[in-house]
Tab-separated table of C-alpha atoms in Angstrom:
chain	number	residue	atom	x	y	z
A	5	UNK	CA	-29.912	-33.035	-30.795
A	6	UNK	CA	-32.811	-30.995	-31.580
A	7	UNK	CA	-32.275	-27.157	-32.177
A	8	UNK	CA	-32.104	-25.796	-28.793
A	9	UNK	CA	-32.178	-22.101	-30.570
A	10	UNK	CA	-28.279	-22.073	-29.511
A	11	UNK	CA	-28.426	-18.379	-30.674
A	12	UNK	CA	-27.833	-17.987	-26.433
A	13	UNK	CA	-24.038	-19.956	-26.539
A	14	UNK	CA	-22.942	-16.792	-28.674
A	15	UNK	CA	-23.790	-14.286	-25.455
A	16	UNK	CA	-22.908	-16.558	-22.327
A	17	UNK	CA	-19.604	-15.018	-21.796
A	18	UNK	CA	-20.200	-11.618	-22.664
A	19	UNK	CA	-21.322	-11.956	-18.272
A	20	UNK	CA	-17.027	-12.024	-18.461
A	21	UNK	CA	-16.468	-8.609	-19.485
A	22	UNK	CA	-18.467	-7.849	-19.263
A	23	UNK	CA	-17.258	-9.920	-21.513
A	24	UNK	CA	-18.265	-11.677	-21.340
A	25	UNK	CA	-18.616	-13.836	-21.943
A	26	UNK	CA	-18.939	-15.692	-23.007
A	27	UNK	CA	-25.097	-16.638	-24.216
A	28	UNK	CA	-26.298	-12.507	-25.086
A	29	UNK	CA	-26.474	-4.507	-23.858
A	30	UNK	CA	-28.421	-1.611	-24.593
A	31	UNK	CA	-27.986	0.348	-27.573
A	32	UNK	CA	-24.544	1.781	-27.389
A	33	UNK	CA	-24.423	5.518	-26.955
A	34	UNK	CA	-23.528	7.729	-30.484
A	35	UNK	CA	-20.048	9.183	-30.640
A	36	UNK	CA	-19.792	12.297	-28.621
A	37	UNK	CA	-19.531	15.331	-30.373
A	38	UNK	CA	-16.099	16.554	-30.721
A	39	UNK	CA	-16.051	20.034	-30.678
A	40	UNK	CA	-18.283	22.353	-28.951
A	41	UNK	CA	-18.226	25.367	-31.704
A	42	UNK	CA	-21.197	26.526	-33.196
A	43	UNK	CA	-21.039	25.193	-36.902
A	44	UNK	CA	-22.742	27.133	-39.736
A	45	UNK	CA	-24.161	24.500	-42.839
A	46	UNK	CA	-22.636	25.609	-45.638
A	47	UNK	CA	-26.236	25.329	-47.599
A	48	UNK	CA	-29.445	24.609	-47.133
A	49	UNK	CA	-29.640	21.288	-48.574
A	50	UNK	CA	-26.489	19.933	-46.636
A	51	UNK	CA	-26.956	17.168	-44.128
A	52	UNK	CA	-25.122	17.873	-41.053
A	53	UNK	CA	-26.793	14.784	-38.557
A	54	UNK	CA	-28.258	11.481	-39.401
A	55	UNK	CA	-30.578	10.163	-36.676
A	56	UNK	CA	-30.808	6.588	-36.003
A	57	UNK	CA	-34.683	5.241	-36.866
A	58	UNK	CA	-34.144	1.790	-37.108
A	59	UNK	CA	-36.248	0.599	-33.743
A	60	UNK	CA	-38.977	3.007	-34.335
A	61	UNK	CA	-39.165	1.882	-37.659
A	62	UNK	CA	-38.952	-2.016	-36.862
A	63	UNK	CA	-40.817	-1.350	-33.860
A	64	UNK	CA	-43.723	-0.015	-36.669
A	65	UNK	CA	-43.056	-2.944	-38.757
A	66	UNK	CA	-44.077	-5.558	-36.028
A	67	UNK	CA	-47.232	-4.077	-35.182
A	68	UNK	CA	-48.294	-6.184	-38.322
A	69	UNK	CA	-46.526	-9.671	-37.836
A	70	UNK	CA	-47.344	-12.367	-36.087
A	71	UNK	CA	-45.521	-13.840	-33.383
A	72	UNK	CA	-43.263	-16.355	-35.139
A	73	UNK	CA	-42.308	-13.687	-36.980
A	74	UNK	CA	-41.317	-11.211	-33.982
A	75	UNK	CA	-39.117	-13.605	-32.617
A	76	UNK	CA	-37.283	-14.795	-35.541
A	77	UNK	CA	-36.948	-11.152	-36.564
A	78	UNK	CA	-35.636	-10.460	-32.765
A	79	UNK	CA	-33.219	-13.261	-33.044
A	80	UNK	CA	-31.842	-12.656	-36.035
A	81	UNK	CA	-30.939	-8.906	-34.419
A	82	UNK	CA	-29.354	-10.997	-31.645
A	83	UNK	CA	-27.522	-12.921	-33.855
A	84	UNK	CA	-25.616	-9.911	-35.804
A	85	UNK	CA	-25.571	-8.224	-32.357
A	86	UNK	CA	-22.929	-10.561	-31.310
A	87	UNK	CA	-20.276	-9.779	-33.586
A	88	UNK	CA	-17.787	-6.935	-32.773
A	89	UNK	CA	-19.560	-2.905	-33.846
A	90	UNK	CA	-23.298	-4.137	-33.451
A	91	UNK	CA	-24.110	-3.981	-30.183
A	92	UNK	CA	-26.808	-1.458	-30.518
A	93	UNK	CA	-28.683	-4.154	-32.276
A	94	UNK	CA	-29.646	-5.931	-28.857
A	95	UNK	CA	-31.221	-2.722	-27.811
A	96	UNK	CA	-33.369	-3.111	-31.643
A	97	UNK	CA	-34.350	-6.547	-30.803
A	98	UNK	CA	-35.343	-5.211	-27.155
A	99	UNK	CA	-37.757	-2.806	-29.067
A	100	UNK	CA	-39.016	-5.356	-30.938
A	101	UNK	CA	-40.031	-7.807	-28.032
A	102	UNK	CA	-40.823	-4.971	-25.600
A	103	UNK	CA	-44.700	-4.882	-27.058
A	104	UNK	CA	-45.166	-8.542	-27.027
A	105	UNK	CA	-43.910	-9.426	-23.805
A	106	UNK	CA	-45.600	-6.145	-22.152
A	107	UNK	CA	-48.889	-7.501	-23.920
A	108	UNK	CA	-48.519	-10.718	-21.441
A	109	UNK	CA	-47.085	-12.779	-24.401
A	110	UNK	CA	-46.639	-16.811	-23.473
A	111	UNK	CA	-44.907	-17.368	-26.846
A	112	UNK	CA	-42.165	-19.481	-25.894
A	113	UNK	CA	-39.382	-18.242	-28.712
A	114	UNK	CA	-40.189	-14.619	-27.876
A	115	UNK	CA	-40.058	-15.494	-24.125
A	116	UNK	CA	-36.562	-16.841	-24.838
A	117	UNK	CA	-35.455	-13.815	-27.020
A	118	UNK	CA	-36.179	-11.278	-24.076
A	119	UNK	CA	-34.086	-13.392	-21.765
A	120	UNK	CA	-31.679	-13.764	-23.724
A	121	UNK	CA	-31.827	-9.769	-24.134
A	122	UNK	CA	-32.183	-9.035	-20.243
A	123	UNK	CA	-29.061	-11.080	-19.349
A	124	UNK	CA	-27.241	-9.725	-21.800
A	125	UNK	CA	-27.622	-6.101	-20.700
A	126	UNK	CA	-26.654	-7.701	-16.949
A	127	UNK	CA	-30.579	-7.530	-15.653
A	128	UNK	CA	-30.330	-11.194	-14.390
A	129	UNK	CA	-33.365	-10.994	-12.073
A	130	UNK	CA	-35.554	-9.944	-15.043
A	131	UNK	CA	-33.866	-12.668	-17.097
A	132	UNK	CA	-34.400	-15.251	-14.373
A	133	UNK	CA	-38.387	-14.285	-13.999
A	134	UNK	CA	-38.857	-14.591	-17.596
A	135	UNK	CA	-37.292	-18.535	-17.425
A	136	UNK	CA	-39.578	-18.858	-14.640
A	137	UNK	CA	-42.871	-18.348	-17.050
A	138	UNK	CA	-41.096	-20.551	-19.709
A	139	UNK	CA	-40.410	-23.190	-17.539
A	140	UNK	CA	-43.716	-22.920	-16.285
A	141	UNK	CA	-44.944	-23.659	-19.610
A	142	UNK	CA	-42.274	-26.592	-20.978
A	143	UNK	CA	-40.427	-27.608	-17.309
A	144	UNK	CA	-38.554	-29.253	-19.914
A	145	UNK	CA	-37.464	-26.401	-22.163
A	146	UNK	CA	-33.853	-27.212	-22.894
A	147	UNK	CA	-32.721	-23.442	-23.813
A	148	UNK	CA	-34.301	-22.149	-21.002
A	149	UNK	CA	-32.441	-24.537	-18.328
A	150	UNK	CA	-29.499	-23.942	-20.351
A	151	UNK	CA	-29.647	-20.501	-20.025
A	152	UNK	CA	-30.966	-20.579	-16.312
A	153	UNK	CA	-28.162	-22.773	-15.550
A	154	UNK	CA	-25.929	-20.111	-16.815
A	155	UNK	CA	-27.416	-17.035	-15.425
A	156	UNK	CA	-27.318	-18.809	-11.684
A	157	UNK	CA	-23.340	-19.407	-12.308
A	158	UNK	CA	-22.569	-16.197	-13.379
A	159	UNK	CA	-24.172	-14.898	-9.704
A	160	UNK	CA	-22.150	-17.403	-7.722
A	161	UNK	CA	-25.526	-19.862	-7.154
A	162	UNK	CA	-23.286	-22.876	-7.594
A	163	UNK	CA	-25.622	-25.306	-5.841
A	164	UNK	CA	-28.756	-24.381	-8.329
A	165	UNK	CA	-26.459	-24.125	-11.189
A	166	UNK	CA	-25.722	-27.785	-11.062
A	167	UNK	CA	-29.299	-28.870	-10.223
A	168	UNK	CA	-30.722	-26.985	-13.324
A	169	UNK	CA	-27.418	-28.421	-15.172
A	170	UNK	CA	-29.111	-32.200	-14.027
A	171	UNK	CA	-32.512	-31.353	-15.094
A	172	UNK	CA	-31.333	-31.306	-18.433
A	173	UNK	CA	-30.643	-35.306	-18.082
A	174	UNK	CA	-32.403	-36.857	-21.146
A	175	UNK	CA	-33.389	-33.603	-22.836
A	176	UNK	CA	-29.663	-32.863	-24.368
A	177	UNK	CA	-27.104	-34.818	-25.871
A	178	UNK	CA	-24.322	-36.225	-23.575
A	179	UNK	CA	-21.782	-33.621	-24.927
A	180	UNK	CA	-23.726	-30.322	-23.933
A	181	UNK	CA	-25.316	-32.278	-20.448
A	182	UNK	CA	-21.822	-32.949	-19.533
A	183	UNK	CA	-20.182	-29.299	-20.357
A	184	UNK	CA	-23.109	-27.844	-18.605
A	185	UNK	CA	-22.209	-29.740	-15.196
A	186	UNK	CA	-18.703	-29.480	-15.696
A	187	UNK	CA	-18.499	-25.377	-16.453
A	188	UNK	CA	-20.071	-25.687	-13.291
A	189	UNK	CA	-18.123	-27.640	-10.648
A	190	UNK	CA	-15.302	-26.138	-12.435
A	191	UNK	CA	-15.863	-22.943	-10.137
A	192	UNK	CA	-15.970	-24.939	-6.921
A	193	UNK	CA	-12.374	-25.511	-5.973
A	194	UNK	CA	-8.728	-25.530	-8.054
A	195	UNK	CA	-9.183	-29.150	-7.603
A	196	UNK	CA	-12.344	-29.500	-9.116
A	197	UNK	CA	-11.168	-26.946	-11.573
A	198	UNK	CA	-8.392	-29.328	-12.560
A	199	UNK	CA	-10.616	-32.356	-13.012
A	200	UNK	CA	-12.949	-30.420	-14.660
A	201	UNK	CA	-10.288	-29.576	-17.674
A	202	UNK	CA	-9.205	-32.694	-17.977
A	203	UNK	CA	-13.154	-34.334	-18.289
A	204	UNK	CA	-14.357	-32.163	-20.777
A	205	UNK	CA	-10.828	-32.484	-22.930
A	206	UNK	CA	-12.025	-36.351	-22.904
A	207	UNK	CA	-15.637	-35.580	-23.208
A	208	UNK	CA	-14.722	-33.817	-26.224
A	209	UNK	CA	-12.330	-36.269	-27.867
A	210	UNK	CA	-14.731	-39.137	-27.081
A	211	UNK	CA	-18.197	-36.955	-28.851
A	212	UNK	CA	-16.280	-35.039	-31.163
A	213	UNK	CA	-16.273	-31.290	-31.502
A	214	UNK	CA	-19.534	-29.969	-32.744
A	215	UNK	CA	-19.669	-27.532	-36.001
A	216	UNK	CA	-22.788	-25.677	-34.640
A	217	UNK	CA	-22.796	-22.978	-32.301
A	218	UNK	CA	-21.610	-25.006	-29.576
A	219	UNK	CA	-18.294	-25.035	-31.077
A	220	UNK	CA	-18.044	-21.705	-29.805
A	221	UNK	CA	-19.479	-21.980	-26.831
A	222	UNK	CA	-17.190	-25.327	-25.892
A	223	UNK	CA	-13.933	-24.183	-26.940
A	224	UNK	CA	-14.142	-20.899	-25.394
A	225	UNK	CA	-15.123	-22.809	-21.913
A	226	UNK	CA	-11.735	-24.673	-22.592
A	227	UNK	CA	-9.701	-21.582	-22.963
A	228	UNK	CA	-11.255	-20.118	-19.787
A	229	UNK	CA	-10.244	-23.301	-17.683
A	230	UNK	CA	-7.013	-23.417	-19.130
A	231	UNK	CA	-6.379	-19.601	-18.348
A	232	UNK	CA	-7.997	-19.836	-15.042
A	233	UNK	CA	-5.234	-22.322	-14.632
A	234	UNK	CA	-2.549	-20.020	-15.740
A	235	UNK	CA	-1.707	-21.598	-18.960
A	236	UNK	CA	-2.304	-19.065	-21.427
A	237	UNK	CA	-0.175	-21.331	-24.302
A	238	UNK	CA	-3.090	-24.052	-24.023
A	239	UNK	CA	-5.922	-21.830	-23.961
A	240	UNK	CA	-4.941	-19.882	-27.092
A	241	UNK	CA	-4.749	-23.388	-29.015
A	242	UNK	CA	-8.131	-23.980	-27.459
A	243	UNK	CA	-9.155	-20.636	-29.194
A	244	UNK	CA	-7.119	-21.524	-32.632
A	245	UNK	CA	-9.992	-24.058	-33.423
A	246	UNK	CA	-12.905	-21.967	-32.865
A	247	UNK	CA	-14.606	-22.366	-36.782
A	248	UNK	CA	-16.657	-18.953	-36.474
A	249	UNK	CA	-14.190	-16.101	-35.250
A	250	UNK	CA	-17.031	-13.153	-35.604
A	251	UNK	CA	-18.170	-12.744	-32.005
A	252	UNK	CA	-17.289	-9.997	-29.725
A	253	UNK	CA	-16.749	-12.620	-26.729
A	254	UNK	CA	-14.321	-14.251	-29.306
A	255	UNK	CA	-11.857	-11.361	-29.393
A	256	UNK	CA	-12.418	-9.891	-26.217
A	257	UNK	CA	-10.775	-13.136	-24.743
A	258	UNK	CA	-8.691	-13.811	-27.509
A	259	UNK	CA	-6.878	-10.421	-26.578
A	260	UNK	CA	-6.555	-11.367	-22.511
A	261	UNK	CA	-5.377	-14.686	-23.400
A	262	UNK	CA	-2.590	-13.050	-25.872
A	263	UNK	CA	-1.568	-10.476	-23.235
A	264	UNK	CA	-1.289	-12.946	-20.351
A	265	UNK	CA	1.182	-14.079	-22.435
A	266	UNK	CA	2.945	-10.946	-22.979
A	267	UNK	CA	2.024	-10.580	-26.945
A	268	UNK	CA	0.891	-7.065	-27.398
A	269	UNK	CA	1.960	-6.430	-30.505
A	270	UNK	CA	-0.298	-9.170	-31.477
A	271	UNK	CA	-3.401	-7.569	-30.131
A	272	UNK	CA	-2.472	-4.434	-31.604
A	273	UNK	CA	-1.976	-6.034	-35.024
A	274	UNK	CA	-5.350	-7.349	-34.526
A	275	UNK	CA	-7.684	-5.342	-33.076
A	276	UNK	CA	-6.440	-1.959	-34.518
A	277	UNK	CA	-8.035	-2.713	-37.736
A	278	UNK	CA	-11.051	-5.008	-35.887
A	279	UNK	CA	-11.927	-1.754	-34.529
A	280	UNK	CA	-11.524	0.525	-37.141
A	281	UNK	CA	-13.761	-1.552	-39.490
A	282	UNK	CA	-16.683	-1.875	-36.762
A	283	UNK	CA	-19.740	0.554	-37.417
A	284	UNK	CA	-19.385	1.111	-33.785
A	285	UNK	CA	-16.363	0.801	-31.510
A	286	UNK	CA	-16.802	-1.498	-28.152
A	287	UNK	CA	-15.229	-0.248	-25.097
A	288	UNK	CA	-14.137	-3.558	-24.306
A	289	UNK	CA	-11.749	-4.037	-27.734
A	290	UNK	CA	-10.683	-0.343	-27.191
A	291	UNK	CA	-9.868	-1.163	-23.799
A	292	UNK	CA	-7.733	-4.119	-24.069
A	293	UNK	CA	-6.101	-2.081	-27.153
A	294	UNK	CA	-4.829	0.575	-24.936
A	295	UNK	CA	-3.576	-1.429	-22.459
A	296	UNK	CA	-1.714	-3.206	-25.531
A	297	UNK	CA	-0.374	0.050	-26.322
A	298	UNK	CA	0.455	0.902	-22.811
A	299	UNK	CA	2.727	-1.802	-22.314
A	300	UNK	CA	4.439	-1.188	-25.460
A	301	UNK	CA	4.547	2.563	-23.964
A	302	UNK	CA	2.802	3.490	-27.240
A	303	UNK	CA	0.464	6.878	-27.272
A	304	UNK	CA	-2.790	7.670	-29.330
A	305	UNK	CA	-5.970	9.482	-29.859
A	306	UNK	CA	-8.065	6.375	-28.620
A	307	UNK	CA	-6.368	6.391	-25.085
A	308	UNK	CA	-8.242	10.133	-24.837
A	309	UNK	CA	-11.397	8.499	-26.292
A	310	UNK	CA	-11.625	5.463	-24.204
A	311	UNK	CA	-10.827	7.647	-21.139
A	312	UNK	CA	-14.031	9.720	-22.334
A	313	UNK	CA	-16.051	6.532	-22.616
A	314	UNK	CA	-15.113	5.742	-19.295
A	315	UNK	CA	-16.279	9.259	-17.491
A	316	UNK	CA	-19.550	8.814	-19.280
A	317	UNK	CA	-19.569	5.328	-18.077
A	318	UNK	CA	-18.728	6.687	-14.312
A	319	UNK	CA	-21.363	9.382	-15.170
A	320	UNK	CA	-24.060	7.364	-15.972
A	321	UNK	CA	-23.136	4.592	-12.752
A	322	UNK	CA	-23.105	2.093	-15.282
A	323	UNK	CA	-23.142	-0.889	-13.121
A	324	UNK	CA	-23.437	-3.328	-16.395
A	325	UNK	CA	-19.642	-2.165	-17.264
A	326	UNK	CA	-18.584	-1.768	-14.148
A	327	UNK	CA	-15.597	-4.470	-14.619
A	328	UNK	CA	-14.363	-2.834	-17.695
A	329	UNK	CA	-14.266	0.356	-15.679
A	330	UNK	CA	-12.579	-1.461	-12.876
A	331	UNK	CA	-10.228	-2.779	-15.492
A	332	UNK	CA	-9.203	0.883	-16.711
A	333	UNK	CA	-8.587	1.607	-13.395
A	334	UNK	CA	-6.083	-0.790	-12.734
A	335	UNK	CA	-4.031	-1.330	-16.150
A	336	UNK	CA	-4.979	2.147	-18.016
A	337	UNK	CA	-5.502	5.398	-15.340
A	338	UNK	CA	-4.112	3.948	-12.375
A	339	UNK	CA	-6.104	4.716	-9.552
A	340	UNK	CA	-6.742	2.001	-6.568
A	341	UNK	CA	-9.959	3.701	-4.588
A	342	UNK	CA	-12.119	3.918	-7.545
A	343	UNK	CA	-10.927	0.262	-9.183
A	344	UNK	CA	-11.805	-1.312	-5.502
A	345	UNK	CA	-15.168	0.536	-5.798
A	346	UNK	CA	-15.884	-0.676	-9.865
A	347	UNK	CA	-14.538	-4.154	-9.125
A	348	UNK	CA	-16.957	-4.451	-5.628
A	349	UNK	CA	-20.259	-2.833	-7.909
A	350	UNK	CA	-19.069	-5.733	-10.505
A	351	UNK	CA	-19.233	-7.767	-7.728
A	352	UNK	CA	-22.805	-7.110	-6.703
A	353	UNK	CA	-24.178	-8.567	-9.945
A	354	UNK	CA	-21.520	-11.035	-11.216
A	355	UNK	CA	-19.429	-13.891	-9.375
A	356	UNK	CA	-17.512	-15.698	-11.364
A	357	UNK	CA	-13.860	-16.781	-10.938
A	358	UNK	CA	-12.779	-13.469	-13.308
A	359	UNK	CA	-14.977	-11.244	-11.303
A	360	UNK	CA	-13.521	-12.436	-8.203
A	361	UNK	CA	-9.946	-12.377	-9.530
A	362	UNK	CA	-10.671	-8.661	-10.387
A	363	UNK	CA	-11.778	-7.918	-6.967
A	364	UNK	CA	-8.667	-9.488	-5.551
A	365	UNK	CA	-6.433	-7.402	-7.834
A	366	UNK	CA	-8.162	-4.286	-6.904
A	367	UNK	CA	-8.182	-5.061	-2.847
A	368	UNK	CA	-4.176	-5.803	-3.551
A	369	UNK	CA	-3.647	-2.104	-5.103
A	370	UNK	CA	-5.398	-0.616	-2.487
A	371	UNK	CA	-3.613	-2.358	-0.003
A	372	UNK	CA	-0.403	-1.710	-1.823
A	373	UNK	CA	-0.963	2.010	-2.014
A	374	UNK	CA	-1.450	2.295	2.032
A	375	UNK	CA	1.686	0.539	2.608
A	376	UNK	CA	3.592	3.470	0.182
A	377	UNK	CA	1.584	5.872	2.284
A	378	UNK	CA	2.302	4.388	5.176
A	379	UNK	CA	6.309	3.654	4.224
A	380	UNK	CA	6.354	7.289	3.388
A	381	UNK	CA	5.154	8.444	6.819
């Protein structure tokens, strides 16, 4: 198969978390300060604040490259932005496709970049318009329909999901036409969700598991069958033979795999030091680390600091985390009302069977809490 720029496999399921998720946020906020007292330099030649330059610099730089260069430059941002600590890079590589694609830019690979880009930071219409002009282009763009195929699953579009899935037929290998349709029908019924576990396991075996980036991509579409079927066990083997474990997405469902099966000392082992070795800390890791704690009724500072992430998330309505918030609601700061309204604003932009299953959870507490109220009275 030719190189279908499968940069976009590393970001799919990001859409999970937030994810997902798993194929690709704005620049994540600086730590807050953490005290409010005036602070007196002890000289006049000490630094006391480093400010971040990096897009204005790069966004400088571009202004003399052409566009091959802009989007290979933008892509490789994407690429590092994957892996846990650098999400602020997707908000660089924004910054560095912003100009070209405001100037009316038709360049195919930069077109791709910004999609990628939009539907990572959960602005699926925007993604979905910029496909349009690609496709519009090269109706047979194979990235594009891949990533289109994607972006209509993750908003519950099942029906032109699978048609973009079919227009792929004779522009992809058998392996990645077949997972596309079969990720797919996979969210139409626990029937079809059965059958669909079982095909790609023999697609699989029959094409042999690819060492490129759909490696990834596959085996992390196994493990979210096989959890979605309730057998944790068989998803974290699925997970076991991933050949790159760098990405966010990666650990993020490496970590609800390992506490659907109870194992939080496990994602405590692994994640403490995953986190402490980022240059920035995710709110997804830190979240799934504190409810690791919590069941082990373990205390520290990052429960205050994810709670603090979460109010500025509240704060700012951030509708792109709004599962993660949901999430805290339910496992970390119990509180029903405002998990029911997260999980429904998650709902509004993603529909997948984890979104849904969040929803559920948080229409179950709520409904749980009336009947203590109303047991009470």
């Amino acid at each position: 198969m030719k190189t279908l720029s499968l940069l976009i496999w590393v970001g799919f399921y990001l859409a999970l978390l937030l994810p997902t998720a798993n194929v690709l946020a704005t620049t994540n906020a600086q730590t807050l300060t953490q005290s409010n007292a005036r602070y007196q330099p002890h000289s006049p030649e000490q630094i006391i604040a480093r400010w971040d330059t990096t897009a204005a610099q790069v966004t400088n730089t571009t202004r003399v490259m052409n566009a091959d260069s802009i989007s290979q430059l933008a892509n490789d941002y994407l690429s590092k932005a994957s892996q846990p600590g650098y999400s602020h890079l997707y908000g660089i590589a924004e910054a560095v496709l912003k100009p070209q694609v405001e100037s009316g830019s038709n360049h195919l690979p930069t077109l791709l970049a910004w999609a990628q880009v939009q539907q990572h930071q959960h602005r699926f219409s925007l993604a979905q318009q910029t496909l349009s002009l690609i496709l519009l282009q090269d109706a047979a763009q194979p990235t594009a329909l891949l990533l289109k195929a994607r972006l209509h699953l993750i908003q519950g579009e099942l029906s032109a999901a699978k048609k973009t899935c079919m227009a792929l037929l004779g522009k992809v290998d058998l392996l990645t036409l077949g997972a596309c349709n079969l990720e797919v029908r996979s969210s139409e019924s626990e029937q079809a969700l059965r059958e669909s576990y079982a095909q790609l396991q023999q697609l699989i075996a029959s094409q042999g598991l690819p060492r490129d980036e759909r490696n990834l991509w596959l085996l992390q579409m196994l493990a979210d069958m096989a959890l979605r079927l309730n057998q944790p066990e068989r998803a974290l083997q699925h997970l076991q033979q991933v050949s790159h474990k760098n990405s966010l997405s990666y650990w993020v469902q490496w970590a609800d795999i390992n506490l659907a099966l109870g194992d939080s000392p496990a994602v405590i082992q692994q994640l403490t030091p995953l986190i402490n070795n980022a240059p920035q800390q995710d709110d997804a890791l830190l979240l799934r680390l504190v409810i690791a704690e919590k069941n082990l009724l373990q205390d520290s500072p990052i429960h205050e600091q994810l709670a603090q992430r979460m109010q500025l998330r509240i704060a700012r309505d951030d509708q792109a985390h709004a599962a993660e918030v949901a999430l805290f609601f339910l496992q970390v700061q119990p509180d029903a009302q405002q998990a029911l309204y997260w999980a429904e604003r998650n709902w509004q932009l993603a529909r997948e069977a984890s979104d849904k299953l969040l929803l559920e959870r948080a229409q179950q507490a709520v409904a749980l809490d009336l009947t203590h109220l109303q047991q009470e009275g």
